Short mmCIF file of C-alpha atoms in Angstrom, two decimals:
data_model
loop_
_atom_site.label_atom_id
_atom_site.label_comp_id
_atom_site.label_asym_id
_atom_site.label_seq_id
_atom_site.Cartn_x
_atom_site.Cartn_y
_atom_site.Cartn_z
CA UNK Q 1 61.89 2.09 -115.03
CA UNK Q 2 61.47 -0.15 -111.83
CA UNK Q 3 61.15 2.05 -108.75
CA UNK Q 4 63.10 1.65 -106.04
CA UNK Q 5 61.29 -0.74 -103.09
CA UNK Q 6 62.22 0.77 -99.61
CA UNK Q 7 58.96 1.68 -98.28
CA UNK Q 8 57.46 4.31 -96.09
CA UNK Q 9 54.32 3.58 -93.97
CA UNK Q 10 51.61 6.69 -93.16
CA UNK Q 11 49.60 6.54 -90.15
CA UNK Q 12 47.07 9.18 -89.96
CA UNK Q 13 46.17 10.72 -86.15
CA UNK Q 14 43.45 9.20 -84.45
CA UNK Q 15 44.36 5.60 -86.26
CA UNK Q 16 43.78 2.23 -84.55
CA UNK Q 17 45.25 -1.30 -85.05
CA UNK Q 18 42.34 -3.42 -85.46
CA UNK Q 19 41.70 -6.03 -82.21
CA UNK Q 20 42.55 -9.59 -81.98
CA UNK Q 21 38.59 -10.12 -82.03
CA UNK Q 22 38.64 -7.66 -85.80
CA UNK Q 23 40.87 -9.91 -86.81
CA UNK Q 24 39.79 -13.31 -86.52
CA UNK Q 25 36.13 -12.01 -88.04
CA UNK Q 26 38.34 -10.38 -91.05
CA UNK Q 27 40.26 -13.96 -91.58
CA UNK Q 28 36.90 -15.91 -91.09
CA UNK Q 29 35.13 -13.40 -93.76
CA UNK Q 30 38.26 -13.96 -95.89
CA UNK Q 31 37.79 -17.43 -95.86
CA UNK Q 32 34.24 -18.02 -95.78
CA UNK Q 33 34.29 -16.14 -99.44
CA UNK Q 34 36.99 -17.82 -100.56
CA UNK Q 35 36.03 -21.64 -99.82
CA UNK Q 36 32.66 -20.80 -101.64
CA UNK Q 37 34.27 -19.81 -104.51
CA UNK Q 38 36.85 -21.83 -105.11
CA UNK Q 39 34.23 -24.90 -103.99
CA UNK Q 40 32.41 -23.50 -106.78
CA UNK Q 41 35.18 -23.37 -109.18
CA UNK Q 42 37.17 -26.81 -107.83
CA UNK Q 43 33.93 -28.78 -108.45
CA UNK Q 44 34.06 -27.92 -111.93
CA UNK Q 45 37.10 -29.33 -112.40
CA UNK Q 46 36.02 -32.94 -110.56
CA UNK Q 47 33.13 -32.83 -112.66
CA UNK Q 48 34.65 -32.34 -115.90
CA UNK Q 49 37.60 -35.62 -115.13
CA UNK Q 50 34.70 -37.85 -114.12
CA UNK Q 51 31.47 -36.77 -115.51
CA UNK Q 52 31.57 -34.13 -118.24
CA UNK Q 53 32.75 -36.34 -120.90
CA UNK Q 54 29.74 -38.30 -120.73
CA UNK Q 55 27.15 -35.48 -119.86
CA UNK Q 56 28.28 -33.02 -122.62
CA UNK Q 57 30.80 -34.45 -124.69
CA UNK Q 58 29.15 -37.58 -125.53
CA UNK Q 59 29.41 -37.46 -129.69
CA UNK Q 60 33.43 -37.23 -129.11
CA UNK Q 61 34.29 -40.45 -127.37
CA UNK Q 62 36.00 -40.97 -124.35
CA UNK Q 63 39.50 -39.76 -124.80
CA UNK Q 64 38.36 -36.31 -126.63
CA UNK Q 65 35.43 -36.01 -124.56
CA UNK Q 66 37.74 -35.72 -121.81
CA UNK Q 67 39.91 -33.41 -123.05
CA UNK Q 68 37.52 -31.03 -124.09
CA UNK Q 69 36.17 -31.00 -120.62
CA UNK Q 70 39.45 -29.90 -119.67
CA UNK Q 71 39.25 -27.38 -122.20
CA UNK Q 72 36.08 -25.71 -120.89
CA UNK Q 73 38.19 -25.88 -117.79
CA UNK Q 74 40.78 -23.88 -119.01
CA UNK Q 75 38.69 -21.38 -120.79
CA UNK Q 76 37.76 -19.74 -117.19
CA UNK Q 77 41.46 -19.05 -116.45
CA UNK Q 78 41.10 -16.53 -119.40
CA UNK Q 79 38.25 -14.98 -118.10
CA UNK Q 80 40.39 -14.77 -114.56
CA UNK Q 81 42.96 -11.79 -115.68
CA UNK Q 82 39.68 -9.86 -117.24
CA UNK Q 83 38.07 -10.19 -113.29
CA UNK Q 84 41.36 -9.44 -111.92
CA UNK Q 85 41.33 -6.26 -114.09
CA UNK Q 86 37.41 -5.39 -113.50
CA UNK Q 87 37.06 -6.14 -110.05
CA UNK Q 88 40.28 -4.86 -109.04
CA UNK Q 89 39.53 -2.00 -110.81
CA UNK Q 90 36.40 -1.18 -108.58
CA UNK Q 91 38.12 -2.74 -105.67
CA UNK Q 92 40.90 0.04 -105.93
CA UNK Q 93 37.96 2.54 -106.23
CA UNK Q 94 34.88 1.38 -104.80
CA UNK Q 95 36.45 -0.46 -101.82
CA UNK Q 96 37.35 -3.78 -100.85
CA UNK Q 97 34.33 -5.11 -99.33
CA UNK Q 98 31.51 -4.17 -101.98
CA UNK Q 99 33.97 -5.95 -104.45
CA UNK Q 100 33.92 -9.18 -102.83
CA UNK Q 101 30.10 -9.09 -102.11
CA UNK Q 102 29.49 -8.47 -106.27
CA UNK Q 103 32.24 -11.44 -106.78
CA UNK Q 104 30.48 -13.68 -104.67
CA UNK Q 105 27.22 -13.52 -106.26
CA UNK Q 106 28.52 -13.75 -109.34
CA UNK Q 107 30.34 -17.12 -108.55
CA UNK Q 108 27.28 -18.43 -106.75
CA UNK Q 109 24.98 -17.79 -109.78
CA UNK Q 110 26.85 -19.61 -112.60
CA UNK Q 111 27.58 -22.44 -110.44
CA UNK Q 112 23.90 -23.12 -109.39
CA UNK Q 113 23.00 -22.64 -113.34
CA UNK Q 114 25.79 -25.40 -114.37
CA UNK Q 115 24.08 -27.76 -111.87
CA UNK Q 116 20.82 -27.09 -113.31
CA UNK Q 117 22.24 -27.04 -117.50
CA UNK Q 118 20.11 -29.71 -119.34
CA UNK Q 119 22.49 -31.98 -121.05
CA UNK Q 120 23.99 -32.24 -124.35
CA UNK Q 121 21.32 -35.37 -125.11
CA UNK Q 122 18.85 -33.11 -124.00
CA UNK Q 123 19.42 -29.77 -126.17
CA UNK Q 124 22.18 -31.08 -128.32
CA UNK Q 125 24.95 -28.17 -128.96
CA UNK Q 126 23.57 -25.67 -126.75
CA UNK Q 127 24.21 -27.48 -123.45
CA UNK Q 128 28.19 -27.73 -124.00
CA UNK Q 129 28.20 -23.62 -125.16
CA UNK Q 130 26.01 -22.65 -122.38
CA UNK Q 131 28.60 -24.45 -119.78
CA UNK Q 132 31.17 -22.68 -121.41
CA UNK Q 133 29.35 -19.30 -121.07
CA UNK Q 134 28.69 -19.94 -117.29
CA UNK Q 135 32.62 -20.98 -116.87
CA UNK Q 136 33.50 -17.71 -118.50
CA UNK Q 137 31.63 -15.81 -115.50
CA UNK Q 138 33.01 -18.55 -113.10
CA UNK Q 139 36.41 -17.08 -114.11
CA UNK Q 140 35.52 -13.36 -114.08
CA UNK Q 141 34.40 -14.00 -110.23
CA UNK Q 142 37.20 -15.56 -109.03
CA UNK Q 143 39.57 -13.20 -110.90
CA UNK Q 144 38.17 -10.76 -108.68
CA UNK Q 145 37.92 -12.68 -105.25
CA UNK Q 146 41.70 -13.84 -104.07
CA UNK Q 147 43.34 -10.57 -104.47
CA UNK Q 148 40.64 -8.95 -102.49
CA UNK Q 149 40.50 -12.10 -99.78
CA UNK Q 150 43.73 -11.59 -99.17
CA UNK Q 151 44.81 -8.11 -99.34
CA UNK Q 152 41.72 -7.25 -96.83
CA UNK Q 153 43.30 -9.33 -93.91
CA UNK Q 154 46.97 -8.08 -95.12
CA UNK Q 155 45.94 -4.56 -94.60
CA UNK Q 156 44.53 -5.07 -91.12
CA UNK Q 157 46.89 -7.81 -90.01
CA UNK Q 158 50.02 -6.71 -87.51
CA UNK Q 159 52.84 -6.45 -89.21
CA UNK Q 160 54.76 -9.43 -87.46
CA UNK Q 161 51.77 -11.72 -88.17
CA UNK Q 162 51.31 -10.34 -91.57
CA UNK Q 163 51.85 -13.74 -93.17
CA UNK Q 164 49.68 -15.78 -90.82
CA UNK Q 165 46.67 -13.69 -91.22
CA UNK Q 166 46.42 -13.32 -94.99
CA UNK Q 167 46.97 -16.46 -95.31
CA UNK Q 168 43.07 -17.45 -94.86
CA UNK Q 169 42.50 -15.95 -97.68
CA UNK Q 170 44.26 -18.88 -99.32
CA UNK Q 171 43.08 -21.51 -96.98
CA UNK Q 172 40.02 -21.06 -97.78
CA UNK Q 173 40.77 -22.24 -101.12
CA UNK Q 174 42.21 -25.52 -99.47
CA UNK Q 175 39.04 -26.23 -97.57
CA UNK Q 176 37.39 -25.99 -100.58
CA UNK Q 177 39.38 -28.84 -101.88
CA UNK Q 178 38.51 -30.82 -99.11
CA UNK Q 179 34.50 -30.33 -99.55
CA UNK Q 180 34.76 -30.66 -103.13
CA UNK Q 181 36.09 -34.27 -102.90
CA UNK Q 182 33.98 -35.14 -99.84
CA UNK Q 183 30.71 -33.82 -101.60
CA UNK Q 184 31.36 -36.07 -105.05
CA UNK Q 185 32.69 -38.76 -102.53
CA UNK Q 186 29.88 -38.88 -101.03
CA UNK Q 187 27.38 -38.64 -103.64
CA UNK Q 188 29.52 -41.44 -105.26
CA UNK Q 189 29.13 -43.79 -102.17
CA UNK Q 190 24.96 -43.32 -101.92
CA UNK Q 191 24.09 -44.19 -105.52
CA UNK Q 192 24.98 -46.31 -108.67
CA UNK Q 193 27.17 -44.75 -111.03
CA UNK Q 194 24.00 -44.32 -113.57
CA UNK Q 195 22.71 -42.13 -111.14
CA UNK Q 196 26.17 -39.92 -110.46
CA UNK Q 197 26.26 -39.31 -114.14
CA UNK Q 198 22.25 -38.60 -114.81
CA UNK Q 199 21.43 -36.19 -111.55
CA UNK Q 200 23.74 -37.09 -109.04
CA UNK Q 201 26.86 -34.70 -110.08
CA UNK Q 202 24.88 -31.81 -110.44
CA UNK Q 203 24.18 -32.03 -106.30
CA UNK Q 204 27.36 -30.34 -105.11
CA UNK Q 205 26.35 -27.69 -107.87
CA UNK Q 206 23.29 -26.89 -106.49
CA UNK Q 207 23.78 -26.80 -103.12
CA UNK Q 208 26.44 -24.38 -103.56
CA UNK Q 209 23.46 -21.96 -103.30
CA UNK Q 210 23.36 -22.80 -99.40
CA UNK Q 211 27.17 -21.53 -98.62
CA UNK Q 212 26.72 -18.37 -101.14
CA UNK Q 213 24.05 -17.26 -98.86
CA UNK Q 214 26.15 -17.96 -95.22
CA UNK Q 215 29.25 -16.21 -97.53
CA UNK Q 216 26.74 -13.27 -97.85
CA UNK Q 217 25.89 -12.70 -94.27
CA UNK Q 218 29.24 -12.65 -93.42
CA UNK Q 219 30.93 -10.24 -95.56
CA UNK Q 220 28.48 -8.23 -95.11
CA UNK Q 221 29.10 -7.38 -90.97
CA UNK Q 222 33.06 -6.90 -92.05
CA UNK Q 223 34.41 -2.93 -91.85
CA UNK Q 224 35.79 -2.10 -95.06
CA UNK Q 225 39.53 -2.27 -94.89
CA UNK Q 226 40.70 0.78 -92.88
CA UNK Q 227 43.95 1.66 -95.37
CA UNK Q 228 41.85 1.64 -97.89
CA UNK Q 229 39.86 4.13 -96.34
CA UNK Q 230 42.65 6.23 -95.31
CA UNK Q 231 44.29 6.07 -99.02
CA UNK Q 232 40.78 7.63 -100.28
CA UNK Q 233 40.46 10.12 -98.18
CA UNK Q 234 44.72 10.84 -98.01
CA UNK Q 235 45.04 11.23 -101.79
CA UNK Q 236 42.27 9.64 -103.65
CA UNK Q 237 41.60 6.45 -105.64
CA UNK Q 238 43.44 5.54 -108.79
CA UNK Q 239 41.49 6.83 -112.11
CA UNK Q 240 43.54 3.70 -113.98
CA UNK Q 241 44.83 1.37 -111.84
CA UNK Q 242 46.00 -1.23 -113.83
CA UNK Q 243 47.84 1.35 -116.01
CA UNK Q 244 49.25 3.25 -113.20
CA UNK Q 245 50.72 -0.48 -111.95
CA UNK Q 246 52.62 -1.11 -115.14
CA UNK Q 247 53.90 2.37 -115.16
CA UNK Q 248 55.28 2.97 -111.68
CA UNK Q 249 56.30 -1.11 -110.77
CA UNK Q 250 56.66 -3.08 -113.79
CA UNK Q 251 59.17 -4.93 -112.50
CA UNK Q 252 56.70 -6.48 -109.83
CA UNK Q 253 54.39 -6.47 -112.49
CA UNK Q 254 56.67 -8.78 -114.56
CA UNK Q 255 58.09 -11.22 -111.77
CA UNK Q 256 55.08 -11.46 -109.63
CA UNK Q 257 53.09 -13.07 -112.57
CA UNK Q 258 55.11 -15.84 -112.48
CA UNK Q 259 55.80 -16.79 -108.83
CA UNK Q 260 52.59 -18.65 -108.96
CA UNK Q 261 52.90 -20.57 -111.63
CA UNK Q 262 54.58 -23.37 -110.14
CA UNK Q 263 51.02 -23.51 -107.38
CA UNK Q 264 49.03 -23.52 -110.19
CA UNK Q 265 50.49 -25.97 -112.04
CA UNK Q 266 51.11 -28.53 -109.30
CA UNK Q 267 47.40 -27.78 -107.64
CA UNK Q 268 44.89 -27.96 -110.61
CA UNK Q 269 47.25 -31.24 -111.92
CA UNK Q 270 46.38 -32.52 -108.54
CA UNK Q 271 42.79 -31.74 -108.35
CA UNK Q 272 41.52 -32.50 -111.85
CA UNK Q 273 43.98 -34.16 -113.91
CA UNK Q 274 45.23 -36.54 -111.66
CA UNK Q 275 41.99 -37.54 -110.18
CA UNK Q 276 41.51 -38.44 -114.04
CA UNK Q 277 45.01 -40.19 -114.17
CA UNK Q 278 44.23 -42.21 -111.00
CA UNK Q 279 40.69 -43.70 -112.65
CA UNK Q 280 41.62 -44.17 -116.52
CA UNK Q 281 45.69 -44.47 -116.37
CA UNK Q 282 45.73 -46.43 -113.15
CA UNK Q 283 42.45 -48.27 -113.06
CA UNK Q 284 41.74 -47.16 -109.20
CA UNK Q 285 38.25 -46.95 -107.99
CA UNK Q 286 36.63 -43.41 -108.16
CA UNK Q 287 36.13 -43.50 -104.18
CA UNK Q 288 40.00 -44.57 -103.71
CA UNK Q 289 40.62 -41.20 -105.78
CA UNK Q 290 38.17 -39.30 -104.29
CA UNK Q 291 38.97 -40.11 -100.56
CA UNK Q 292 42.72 -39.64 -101.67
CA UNK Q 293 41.41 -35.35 -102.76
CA UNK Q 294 40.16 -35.44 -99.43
CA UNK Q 295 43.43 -36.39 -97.46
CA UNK Q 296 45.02 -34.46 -100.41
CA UNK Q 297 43.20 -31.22 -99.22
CA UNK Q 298 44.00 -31.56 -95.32
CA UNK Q 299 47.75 -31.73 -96.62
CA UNK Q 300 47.43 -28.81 -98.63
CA UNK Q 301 45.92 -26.40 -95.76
CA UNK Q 302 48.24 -27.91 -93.24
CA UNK Q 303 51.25 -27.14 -95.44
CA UNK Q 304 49.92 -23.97 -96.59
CA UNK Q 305 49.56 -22.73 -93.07
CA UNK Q 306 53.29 -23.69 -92.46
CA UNK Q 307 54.91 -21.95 -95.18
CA UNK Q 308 52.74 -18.53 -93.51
CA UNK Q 309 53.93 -18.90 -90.43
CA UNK Q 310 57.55 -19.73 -91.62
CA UNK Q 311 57.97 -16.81 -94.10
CA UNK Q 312 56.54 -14.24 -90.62
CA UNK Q 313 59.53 -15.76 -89.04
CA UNK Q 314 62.12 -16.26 -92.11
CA UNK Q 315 60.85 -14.08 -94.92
CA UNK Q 316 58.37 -14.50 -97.54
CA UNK Q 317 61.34 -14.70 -100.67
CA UNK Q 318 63.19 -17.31 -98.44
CA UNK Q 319 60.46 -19.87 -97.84
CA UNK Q 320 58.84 -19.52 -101.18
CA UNK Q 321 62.85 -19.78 -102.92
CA UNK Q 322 63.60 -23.08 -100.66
CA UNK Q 323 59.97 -24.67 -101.47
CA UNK Q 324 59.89 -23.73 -105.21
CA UNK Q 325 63.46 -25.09 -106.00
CA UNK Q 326 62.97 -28.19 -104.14
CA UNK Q 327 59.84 -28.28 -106.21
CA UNK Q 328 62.11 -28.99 -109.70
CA UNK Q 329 63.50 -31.83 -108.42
CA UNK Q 330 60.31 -33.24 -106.67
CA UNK Q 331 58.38 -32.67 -110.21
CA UNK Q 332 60.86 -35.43 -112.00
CA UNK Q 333 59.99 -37.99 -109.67
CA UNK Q 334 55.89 -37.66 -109.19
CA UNK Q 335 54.98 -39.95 -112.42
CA UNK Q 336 57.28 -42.35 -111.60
CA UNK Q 337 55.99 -42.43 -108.28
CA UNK Q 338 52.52 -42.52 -109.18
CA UNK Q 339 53.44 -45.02 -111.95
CA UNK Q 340 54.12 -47.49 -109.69
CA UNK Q 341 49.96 -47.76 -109.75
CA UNK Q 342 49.09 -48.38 -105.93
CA UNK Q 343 46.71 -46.68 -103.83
CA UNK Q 344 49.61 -45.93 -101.51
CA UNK Q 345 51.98 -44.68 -104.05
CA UNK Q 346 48.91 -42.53 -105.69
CA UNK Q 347 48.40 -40.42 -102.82
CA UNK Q 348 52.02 -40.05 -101.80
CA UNK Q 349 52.03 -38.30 -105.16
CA UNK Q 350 49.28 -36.32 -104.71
CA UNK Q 351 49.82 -35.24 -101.23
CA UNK Q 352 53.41 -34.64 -101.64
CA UNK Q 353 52.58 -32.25 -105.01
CA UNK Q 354 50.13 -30.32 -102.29
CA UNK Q 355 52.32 -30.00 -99.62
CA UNK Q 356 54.82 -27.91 -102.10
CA UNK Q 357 52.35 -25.57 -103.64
CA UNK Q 358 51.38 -24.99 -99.91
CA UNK Q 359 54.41 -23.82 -98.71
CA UNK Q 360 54.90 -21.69 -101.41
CA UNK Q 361 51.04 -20.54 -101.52
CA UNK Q 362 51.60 -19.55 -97.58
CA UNK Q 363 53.57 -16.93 -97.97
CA UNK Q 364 52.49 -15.85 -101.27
CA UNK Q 365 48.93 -14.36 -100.11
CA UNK Q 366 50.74 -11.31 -97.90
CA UNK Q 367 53.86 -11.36 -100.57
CA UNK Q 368 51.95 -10.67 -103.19
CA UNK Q 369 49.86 -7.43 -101.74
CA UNK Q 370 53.10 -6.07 -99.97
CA UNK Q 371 54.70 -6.44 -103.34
CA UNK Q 372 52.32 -3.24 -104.24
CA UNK Q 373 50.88 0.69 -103.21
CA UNK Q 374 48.08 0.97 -101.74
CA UNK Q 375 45.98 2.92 -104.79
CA UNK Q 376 46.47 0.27 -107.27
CA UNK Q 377 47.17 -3.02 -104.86
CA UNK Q 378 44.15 -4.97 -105.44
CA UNK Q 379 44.32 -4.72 -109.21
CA UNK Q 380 47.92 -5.02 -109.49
CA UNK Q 381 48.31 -8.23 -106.63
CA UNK Q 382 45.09 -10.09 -108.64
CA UNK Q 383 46.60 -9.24 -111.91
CA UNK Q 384 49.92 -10.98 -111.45
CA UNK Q 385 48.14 -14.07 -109.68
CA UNK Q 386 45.40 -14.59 -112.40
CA UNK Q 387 48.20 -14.15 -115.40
CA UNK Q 388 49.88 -16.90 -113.18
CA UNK Q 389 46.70 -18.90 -113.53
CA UNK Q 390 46.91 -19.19 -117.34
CA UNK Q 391 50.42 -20.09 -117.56
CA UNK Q 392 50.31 -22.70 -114.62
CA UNK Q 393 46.75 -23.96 -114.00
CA UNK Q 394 45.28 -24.02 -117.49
CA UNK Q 395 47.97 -25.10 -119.75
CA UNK Q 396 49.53 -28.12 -117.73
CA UNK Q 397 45.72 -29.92 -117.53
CA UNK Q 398 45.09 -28.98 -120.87
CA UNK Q 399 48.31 -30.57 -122.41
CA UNK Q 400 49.17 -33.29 -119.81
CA UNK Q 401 47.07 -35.78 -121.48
CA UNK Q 402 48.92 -35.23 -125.19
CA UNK Q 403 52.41 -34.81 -124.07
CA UNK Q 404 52.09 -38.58 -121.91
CA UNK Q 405 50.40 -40.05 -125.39
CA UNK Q 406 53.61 -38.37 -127.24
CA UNK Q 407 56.47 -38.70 -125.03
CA UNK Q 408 55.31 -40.36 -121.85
CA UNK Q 409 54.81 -39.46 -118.15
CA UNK Q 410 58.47 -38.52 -117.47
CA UNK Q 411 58.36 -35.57 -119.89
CA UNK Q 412 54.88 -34.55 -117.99
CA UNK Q 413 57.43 -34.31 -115.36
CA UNK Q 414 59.75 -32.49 -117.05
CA UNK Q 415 57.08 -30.25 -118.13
CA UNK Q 416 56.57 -29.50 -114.62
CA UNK Q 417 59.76 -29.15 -113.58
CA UNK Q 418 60.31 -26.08 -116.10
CA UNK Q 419 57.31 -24.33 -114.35
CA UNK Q 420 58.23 -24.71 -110.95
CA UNK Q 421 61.74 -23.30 -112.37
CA UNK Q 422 60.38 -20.32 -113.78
CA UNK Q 423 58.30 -19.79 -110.56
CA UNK Q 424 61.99 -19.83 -108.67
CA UNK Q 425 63.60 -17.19 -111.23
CA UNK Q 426 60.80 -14.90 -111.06
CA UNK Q 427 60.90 -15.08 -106.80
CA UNK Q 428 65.19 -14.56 -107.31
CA UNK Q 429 63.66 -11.33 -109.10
CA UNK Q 430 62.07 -10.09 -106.68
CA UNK Q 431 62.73 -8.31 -102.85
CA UNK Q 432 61.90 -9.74 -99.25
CA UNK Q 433 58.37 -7.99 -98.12
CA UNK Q 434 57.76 -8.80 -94.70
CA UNK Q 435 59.00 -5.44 -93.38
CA UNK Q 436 57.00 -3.28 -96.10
CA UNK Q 437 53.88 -0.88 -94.90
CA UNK Q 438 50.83 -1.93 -96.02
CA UNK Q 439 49.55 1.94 -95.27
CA UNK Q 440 51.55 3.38 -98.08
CA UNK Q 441 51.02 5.88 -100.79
CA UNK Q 442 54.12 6.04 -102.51
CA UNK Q 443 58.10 4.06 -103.16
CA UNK Q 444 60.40 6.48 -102.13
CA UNK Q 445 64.14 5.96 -103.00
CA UNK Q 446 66.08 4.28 -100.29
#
């Protein structure tokens, strides 16, 4: 049975607030991680619209080459709610920090092995498997690395500026779209497009190995997150934390999987599927789409750090309700907007679809740890937001290109629209957060 969600918060003697200064290096460590990661993972997805077809999917033409580049895509969203159970598991026990260390490496390793994966031409079969191995991993790693991000700066953050400060746990995901599409733009603009697809794609790959090591160095001066600490030491760390969730808030369990899907949906449509759309569907050049992430990806951390700062001062459930169901109606129009096959009309598309997921994504990185206790938090919060990533970032890329061949972009649309609706139903489910403890052991009936 759902517990009841009043709250009660237990500060220990002798316990500090951490400093302004503790908490703009805990944001800038939550950040750092999390643009290297998702840069990791977001390239992947650029890759596989403009590239992959032709590196590793030659044999299947074009149009299935394509799609089963997406596919490979989508297969790391199922490896997401494995490292969401894993690494939460040894984040509830182990600690926060040494979590997002192993995470890191793990990310940084696969991607520097895609960029170095001889092609399909070269070792037939093998290549396209072996990408599909190293995308597995890529999924287990960032499984593990929001939930931990974010819930690291929510435990430390003041209460009233809860939202603000978790929030760069997210953001950093939205620089990473921004370096993403300048890297690719830029390696698009200094060579022929013989070269992009022989050696000059696998660049932003490789290089990745620079920011793992900067990602390193920083995590590693961060204190480990001091209610973590206290939980340990108060009344120990979960034996089964996943379990444990389910049993004591399945409720939360339940709704919080699905606020996200809506983000999901609308972000990886915007970052991979549409950059495809924009080349093949509406014949613009690859540097029109690629400059168009870029601007894309300064709208998305700009809106993203409004809907934070609102939902401090409104409420989380408020400010992700209002953006979510403004999001149905919004969904209906973006083909026909992008249909009408501009560069103009493209990006208002794109950048509109970002600036919704942002205000929702805002709030969402403290709403989603104060939705949970402290001994099973990480697992539970990185549970519900990689289950979201199945339903709303692998599907929609994976079936967008069949259901326009079948019905047409409209019912892409209306595909949408019935995402972003379930993401408002499971919010409506759900109680306002913003006043919760982060230092607490236990619901108590109230």
């Amino acid at each position: 049975m759902d517990q009841p969600q009043q709250t009660v918060g237990v500060q220990p003697p002798g316990t500090t607030a951490p400093s302004k200064k503790d908490m703009r290096r805990i944001a800038i460590a939550s950040a750092t991680g999390t643009v290297i990661e998702y840069y990791d993972f977001l390239i992947y997805g650029t890759a596989s619209a403009l590239v992959f077809p032709h590196v590793f999917f030659p044999a299947l033409g074009p149009a299935a080459g394509t799609v089963a580049a997406f596919a490979t895509q989508g297969v790391a969203f199922l490896g997401r709610p494995l490292g969401a159970i894993l690494f939460g598991h040894f984040g509830d026990r182990v600690g926060r920090k040494k979590t997002l260390i192993t995470t890191l490496f793990l990310m940084g390793l696969s991607t520097v092995l895609i960029g170095l994966m001889p092609t399909a031409a070269q070792i037939g079969v093998a290549a396209p498997l072996l990408v599909l191995l190293l995308r597995i991993l890529q999924g287990l790693a960032v499984g593990g690395e929001w939930a931990g991000a974010t819930l690291l700066a929510a435990e430390s953050a003041p209460k009233g500026k809860r939202g603000f400060y978790s929030m760069f746990g997210s953001l950093g995901g939205a620089i990473a779209v921004v370096l993403a599409n300048l890297t690719f733009l830029i390696a698009g603009l200094t060579m022929s497009n013989e070269d992009f697809i022989s050696y000059g794609w696998r660049i932003p790959f490789v290089a990745s190995v620079v920011l793992i090591g900067v990602g390193l160095v920083v995590r590693l001066k961060i204190e480990e997150s001091p209610v973590f600490r206290r939980e340990a030491v108060r009344s120990g760390t979960a034996s089964a934390p996943l379990a444990e969730a389910f049993r004591k808030q399945p409720r939360q369990m339940l709704f919080g999987s699905g606020v996200l899907v809506m983000v999901f949906a609308f972000f990886y449509l915007s970052g991979s599927f549409l950059a495809s759309y924009g080349t093949a569907h509406l014949h613009l050049a690859k540097t029109t789409v690629l400059s168009i992430g870029v601007l894309a990806g300064v709208v998305w951390c700009v809106s993203m750090i409004a809907g934070a700062v609102l939902s401090d001062r409104f409420g989380r459930r408020r400010v992700i309700l209002v953006s979510t169901f403004v999001s149905v109606a919004w969904a209906l129009a973006l083909f026909p907007v992008l249909d009408i096959g501009t560069a103009f009309s493209y990006g208002a598309g794109v950048c509109l679809t970002l600036v919704f997921a942002g205000l929702v994504f805002g709030p969402v990185s403290a709403f989603m740890p104060e939705l949970f206790i402290t001994r099973y938090r990480y697992t539970a919060a990185g549970f519900c937001y990689n289950v979201a990533g199945i339903l709303g970032g692998a599907v929609p890329p994976l079936v967008a290109a069949p259901i326009i061949g079948a019905a047409g972009s409209l019912a892409l649309g209306g595909f949408l629209a019935v995402l972003a609706l379930i993401s408002g139903v499971c919010t409506l489910g759900l109680k306002e957060t913003r006043h919760y403890e982060m230092d607490r052991g236990e619901l108590v009936a109230g």
